[in-house]
PDB file of C-alpha atoms in Angstrom:
ATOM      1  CA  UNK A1331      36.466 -22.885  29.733  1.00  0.00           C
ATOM      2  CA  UNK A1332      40.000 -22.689  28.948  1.00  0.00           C
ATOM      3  CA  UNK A1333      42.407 -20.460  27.662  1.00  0.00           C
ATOM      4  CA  UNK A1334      45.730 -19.821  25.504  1.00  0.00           C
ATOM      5  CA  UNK A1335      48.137 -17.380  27.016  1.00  0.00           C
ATOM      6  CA  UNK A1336      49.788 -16.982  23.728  1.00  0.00           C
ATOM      7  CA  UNK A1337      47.174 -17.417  21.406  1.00  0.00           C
ATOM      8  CA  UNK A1338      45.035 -15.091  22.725  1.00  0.00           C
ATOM      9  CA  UNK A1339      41.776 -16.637  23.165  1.00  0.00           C
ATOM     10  CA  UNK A1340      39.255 -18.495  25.526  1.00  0.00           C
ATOM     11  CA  UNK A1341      37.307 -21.496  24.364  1.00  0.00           C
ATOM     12  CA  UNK A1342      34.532 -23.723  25.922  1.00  0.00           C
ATOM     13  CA  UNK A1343      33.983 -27.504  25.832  1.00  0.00           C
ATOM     14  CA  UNK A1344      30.872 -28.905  26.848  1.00  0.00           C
ATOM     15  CA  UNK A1345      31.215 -31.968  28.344  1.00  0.00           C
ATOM     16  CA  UNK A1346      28.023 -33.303  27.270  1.00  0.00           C
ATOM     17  CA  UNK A1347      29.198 -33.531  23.408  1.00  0.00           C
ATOM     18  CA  UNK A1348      33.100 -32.928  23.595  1.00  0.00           C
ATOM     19  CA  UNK A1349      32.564 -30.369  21.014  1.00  0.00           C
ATOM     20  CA  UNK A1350      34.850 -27.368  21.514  1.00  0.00           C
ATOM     21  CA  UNK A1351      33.754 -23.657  20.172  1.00  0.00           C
ATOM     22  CA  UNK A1352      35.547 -20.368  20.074  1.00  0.00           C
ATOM     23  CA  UNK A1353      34.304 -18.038  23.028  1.00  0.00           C
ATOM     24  CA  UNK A1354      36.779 -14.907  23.347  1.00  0.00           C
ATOM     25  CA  UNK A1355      39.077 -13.970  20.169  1.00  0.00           C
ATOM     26  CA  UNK A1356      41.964 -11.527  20.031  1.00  0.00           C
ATOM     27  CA  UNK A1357      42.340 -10.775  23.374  1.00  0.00           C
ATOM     28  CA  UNK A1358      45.580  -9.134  22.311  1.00  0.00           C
ATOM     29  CA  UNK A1359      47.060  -7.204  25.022  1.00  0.00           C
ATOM     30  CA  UNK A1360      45.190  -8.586  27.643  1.00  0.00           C
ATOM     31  CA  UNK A1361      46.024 -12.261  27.344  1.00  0.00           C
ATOM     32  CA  UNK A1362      44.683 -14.690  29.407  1.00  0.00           C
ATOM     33  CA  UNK A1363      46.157 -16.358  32.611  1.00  0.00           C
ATOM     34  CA  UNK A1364      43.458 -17.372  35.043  1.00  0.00           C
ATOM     35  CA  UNK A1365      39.602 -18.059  34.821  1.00  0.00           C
ATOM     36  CA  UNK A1366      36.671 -18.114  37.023  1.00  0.00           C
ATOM     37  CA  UNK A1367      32.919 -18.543  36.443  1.00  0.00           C
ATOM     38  CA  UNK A1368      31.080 -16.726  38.670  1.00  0.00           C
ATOM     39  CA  UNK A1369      27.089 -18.302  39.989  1.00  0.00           C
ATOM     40  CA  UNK A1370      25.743 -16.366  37.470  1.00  0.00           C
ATOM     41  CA  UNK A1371      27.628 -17.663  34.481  1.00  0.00           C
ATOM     42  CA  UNK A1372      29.844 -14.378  33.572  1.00  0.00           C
ATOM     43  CA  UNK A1373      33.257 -15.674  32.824  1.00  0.00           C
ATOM     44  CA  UNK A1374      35.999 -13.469  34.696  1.00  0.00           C
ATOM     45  CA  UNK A1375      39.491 -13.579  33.605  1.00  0.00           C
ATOM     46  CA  UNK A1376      43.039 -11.933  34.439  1.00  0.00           C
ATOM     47  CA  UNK A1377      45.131 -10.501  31.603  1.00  0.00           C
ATOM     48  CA  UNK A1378      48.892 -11.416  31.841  1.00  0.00           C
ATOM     49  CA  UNK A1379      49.054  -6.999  32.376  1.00  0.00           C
ATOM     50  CA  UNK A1380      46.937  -7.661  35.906  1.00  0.00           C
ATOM     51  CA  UNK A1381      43.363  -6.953  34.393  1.00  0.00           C
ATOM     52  CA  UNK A1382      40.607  -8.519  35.481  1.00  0.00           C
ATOM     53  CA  UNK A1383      37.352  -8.989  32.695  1.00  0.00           C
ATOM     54  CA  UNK A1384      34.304 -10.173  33.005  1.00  0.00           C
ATOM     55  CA  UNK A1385      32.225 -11.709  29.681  1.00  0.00           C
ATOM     56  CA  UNK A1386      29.102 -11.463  30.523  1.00  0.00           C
ATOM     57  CA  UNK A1387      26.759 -14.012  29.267  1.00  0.00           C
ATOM     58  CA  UNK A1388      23.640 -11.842  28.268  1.00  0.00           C
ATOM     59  CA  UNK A1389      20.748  -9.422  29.879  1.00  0.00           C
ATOM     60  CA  UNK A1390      16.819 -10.244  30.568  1.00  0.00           C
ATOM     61  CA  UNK A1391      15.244 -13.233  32.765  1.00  0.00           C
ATOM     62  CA  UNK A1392      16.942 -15.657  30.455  1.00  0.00           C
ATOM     63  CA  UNK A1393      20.245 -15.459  29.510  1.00  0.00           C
ATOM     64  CA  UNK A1394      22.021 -17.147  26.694  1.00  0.00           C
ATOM     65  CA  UNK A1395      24.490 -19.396  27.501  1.00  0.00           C
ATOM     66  CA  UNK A1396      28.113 -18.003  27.967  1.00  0.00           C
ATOM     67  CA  UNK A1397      29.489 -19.222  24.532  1.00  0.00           C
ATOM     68  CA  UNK A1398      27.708 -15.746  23.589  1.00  0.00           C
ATOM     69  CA  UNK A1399      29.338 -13.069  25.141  1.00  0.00           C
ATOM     70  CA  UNK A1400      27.573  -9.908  24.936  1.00  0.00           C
ATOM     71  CA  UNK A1401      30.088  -7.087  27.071  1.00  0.00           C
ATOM     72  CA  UNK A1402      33.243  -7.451  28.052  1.00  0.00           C
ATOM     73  CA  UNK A1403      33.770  -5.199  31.251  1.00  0.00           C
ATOM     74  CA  UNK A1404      37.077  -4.135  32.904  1.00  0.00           C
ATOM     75  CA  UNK A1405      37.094  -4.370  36.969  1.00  0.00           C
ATOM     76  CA  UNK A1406      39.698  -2.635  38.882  1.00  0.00           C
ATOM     77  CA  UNK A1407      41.944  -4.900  40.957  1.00  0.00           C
ATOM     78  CA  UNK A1408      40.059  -5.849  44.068  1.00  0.00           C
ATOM     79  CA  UNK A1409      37.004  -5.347  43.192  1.00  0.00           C
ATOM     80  CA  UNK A1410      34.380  -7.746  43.080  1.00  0.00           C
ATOM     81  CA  UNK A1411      32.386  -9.668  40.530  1.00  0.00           C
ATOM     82  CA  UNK A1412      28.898  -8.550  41.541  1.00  0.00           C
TER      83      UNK A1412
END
């Protein structure tokens, strides 16, 4: 994953193929600075305001892969990913 501060999004590149795709559009307001993938493949990131998000990659014994985000949930500051 990696992200553009001023443009406002998150992208992934899978190294298998090189091919890049659009994950997280618009984040307008809460603009990107830092990333972390937690072990269970939800992306977290802090907003340039202090926010931390979490994308979370789907629900069920199976989830999609995290190029699908299916909730985007706010966590207050300090609090952890699980």
């Amino acid at each position: 994953f990696f992200a553009d501060l001023t443009g406002n999004w998150i992208d992934r590149l899978d190294l298998a193929t090189g091919t890049v795709t659009a994950f997280a559009t618009d984040l307008t307001g809460e603009r990107p600075v830092d990333l972390l993938v937690t072990p269970e493949g939800d992306l977290l990131y802090l907003s340039i305001l202090g926010g931390i998000y979490r994308l979370r990659s789907g629900v069920g014994p199976v989830a999609p892969p995290p190029s699908t985000p299916t909730a985007v949930d706010f966590l207050a500051v300090g609090a952890g990913a699980g």
